[in-house]
mmCIF file with all atom_site columns, C-alpha atoms in Angstrom:
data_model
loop_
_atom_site.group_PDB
_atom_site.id
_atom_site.type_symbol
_atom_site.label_atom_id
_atom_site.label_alt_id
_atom_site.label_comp_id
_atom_site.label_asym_id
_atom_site.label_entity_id
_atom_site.label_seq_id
_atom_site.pdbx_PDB_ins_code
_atom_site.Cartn_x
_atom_site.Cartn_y
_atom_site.Cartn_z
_atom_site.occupancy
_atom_site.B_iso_or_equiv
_atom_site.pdbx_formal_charge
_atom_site.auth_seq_id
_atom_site.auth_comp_id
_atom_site.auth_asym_id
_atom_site.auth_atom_id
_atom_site.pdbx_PDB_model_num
ATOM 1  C CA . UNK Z 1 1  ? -36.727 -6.278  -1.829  1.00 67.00 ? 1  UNK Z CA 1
ATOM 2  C CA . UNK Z 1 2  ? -32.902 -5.155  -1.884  1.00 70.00 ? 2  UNK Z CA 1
ATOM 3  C CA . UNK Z 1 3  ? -31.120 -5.709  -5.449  1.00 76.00 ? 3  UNK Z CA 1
ATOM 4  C CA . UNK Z 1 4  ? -27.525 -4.257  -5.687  1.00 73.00 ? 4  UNK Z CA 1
ATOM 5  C CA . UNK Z 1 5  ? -28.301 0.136   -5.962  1.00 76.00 ? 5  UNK Z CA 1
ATOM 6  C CA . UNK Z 1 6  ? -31.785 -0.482  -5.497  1.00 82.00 ? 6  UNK Z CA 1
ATOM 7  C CA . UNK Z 1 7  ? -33.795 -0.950  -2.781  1.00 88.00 ? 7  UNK Z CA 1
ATOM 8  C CA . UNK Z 1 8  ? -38.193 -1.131  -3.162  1.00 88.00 ? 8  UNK Z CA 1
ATOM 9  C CA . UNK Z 1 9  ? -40.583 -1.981  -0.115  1.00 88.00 ? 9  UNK Z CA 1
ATOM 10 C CA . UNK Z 1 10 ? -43.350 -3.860  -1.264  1.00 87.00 ? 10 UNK Z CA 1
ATOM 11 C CA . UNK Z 1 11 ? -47.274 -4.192  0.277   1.00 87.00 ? 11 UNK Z CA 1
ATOM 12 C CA . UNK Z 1 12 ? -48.076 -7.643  1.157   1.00 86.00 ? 12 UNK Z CA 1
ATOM 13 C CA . UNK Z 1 13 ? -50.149 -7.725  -2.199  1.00 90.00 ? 13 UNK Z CA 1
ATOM 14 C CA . UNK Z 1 14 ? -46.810 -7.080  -3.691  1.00 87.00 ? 14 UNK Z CA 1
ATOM 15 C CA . UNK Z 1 15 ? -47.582 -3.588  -5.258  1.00 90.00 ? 15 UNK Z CA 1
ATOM 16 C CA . UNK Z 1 16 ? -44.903 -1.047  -4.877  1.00 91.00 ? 16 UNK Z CA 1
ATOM 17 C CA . UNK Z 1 17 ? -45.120 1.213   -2.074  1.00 90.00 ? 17 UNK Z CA 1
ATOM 18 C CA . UNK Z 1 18 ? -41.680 3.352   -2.639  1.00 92.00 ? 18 UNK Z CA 1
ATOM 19 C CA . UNK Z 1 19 ? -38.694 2.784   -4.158  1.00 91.00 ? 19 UNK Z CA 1
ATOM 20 C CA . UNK Z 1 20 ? -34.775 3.757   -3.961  1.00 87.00 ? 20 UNK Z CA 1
ATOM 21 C CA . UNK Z 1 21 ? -32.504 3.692   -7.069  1.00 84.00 ? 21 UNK Z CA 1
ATOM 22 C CA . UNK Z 1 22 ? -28.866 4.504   -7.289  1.00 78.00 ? 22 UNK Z CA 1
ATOM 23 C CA . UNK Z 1 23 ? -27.697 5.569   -10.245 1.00 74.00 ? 23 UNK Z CA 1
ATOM 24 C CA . UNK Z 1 24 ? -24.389 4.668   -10.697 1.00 72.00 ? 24 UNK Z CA 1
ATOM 25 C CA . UNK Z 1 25 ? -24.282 2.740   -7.843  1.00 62.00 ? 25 UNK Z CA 1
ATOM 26 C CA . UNK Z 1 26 ? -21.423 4.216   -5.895  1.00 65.00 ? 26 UNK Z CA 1
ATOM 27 C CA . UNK Z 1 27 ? -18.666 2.244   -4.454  1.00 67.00 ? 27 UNK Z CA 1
ATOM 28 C CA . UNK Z 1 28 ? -19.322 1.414   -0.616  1.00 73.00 ? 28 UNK Z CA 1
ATOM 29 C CA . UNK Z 1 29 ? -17.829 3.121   2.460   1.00 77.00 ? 29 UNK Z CA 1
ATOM 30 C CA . UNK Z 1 30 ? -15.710 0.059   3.128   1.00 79.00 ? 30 UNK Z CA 1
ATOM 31 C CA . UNK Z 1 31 ? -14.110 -0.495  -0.466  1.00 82.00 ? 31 UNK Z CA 1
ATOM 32 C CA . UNK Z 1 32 ? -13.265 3.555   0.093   1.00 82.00 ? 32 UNK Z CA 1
ATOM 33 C CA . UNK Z 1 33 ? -11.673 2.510   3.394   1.00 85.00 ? 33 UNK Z CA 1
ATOM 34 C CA . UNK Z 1 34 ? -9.477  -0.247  1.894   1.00 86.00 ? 34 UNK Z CA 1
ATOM 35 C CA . UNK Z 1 35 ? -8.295  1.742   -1.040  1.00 88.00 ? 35 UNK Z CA 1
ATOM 36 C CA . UNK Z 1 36 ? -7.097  4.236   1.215   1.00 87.00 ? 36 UNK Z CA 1
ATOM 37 C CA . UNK Z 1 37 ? -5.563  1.739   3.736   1.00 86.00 ? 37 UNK Z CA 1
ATOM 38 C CA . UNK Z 1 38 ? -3.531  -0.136  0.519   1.00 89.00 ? 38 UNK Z CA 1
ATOM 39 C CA . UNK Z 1 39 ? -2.239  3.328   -0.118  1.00 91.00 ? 39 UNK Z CA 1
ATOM 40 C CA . UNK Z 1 40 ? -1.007  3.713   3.929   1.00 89.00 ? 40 UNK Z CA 1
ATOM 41 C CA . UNK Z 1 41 ? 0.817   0.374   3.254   1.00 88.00 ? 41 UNK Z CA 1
ATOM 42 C CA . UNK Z 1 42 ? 2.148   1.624   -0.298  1.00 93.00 ? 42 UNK Z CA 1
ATOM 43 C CA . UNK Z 1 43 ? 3.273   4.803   1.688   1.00 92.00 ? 43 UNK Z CA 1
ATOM 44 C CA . UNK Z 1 44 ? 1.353   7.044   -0.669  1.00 94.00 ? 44 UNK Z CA 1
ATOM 45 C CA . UNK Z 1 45 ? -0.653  8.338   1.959   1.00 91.00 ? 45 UNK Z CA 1
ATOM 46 C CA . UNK Z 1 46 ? 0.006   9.491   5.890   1.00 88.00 ? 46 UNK Z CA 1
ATOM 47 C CA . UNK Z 1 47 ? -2.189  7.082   8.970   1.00 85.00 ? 47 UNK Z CA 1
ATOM 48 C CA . UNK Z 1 48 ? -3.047  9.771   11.275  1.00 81.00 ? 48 UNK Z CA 1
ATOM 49 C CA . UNK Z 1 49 ? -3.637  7.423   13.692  1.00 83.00 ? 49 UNK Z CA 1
ATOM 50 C CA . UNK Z 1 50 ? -0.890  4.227   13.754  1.00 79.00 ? 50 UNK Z CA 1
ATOM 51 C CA . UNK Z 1 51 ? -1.492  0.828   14.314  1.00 79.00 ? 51 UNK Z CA 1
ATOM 52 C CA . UNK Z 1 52 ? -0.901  0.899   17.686  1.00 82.00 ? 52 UNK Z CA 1
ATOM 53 C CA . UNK Z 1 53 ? -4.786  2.871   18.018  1.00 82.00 ? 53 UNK Z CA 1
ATOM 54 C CA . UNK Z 1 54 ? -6.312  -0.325  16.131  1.00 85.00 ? 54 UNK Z CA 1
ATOM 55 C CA . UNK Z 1 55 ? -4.688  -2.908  18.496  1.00 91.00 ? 55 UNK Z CA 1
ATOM 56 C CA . UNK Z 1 56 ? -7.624  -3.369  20.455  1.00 90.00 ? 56 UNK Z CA 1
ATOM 57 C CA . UNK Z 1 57 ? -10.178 -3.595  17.912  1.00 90.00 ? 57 UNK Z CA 1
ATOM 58 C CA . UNK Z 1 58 ? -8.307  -6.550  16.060  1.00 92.00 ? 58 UNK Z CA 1
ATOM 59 C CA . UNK Z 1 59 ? -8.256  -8.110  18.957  1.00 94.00 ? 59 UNK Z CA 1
ATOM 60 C CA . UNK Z 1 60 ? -11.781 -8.045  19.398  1.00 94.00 ? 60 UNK Z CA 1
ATOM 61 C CA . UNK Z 1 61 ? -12.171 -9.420  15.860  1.00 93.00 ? 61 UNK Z CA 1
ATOM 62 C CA . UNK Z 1 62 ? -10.001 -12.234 16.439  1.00 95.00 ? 62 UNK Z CA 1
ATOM 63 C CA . UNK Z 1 63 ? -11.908 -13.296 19.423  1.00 95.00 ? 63 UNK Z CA 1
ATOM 64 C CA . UNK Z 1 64 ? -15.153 -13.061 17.740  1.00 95.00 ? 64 UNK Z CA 1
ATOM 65 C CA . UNK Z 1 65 ? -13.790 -15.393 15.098  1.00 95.00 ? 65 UNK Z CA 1
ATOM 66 C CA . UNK Z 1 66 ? -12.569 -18.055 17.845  1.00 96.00 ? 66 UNK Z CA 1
ATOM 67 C CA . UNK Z 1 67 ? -15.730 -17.674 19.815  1.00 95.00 ? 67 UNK Z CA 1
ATOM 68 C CA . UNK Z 1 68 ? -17.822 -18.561 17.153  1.00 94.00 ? 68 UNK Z CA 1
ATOM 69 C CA . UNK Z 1 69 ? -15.194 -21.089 15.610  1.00 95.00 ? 69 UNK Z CA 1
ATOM 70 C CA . UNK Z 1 70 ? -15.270 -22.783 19.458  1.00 95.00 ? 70 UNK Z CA 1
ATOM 71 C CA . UNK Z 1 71 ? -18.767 -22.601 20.498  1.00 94.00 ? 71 UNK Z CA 1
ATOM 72 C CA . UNK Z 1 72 ? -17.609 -21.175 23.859  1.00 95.00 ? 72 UNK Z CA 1
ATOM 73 C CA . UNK Z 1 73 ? -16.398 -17.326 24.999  1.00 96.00 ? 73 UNK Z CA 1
ATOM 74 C CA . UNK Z 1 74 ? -13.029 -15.761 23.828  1.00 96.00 ? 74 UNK Z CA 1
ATOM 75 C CA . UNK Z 1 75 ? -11.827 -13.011 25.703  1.00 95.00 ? 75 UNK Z CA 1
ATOM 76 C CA . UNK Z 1 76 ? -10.349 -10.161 23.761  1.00 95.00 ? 76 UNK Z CA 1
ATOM 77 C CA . UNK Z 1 77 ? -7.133  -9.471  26.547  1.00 94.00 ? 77 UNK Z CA 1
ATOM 78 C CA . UNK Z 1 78 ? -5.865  -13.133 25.350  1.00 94.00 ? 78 UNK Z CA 1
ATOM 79 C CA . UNK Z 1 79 ? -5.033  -11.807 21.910  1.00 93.00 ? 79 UNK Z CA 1
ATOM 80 C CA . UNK Z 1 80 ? -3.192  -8.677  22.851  1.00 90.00 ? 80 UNK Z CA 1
ATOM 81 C CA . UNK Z 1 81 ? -0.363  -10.344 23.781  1.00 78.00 ? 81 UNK Z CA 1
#
């Protein structure tokens, strides 16, 4: 069973078997990564990489979405134009 900072596996009798507790629950990896993306747009903080590096991988995303949106194969190349 998986609750928000805690996480317990269960027997198929439903006892207990272990559990995992965060206390406080910390914020995840990806809120970290979005803070500190707002402050690369707010120029507060350096990109050591550029946007050019992450072309390819939004592109892949945005095929994905059509893909799934369509039913039928979207190939990545068409959105990198």
């Amino acid at each position: 069973m998986i609750e928000r900072g805690r996480v317990r596996r269960l027997a198929p009798d439903g006892e207990l078997i272990e559990s995992l507790t965060r206390e406080p629950a910390w914020p995840t990896a990806a809120t970290a990564q979005i803070d500190c993306f707002c402050r690369v747009l707010d120029g507060k903080r350096t990109n050591p990489s550029g946007p050019g590096t992450h072309v390819a991988h939004a592109a892949f995303l945005a095929a994905a979405y059509a893909s799934q949106t369509a039913r039928t194969p979207a190939d990545p190349k068409e959105y990198l134009l």
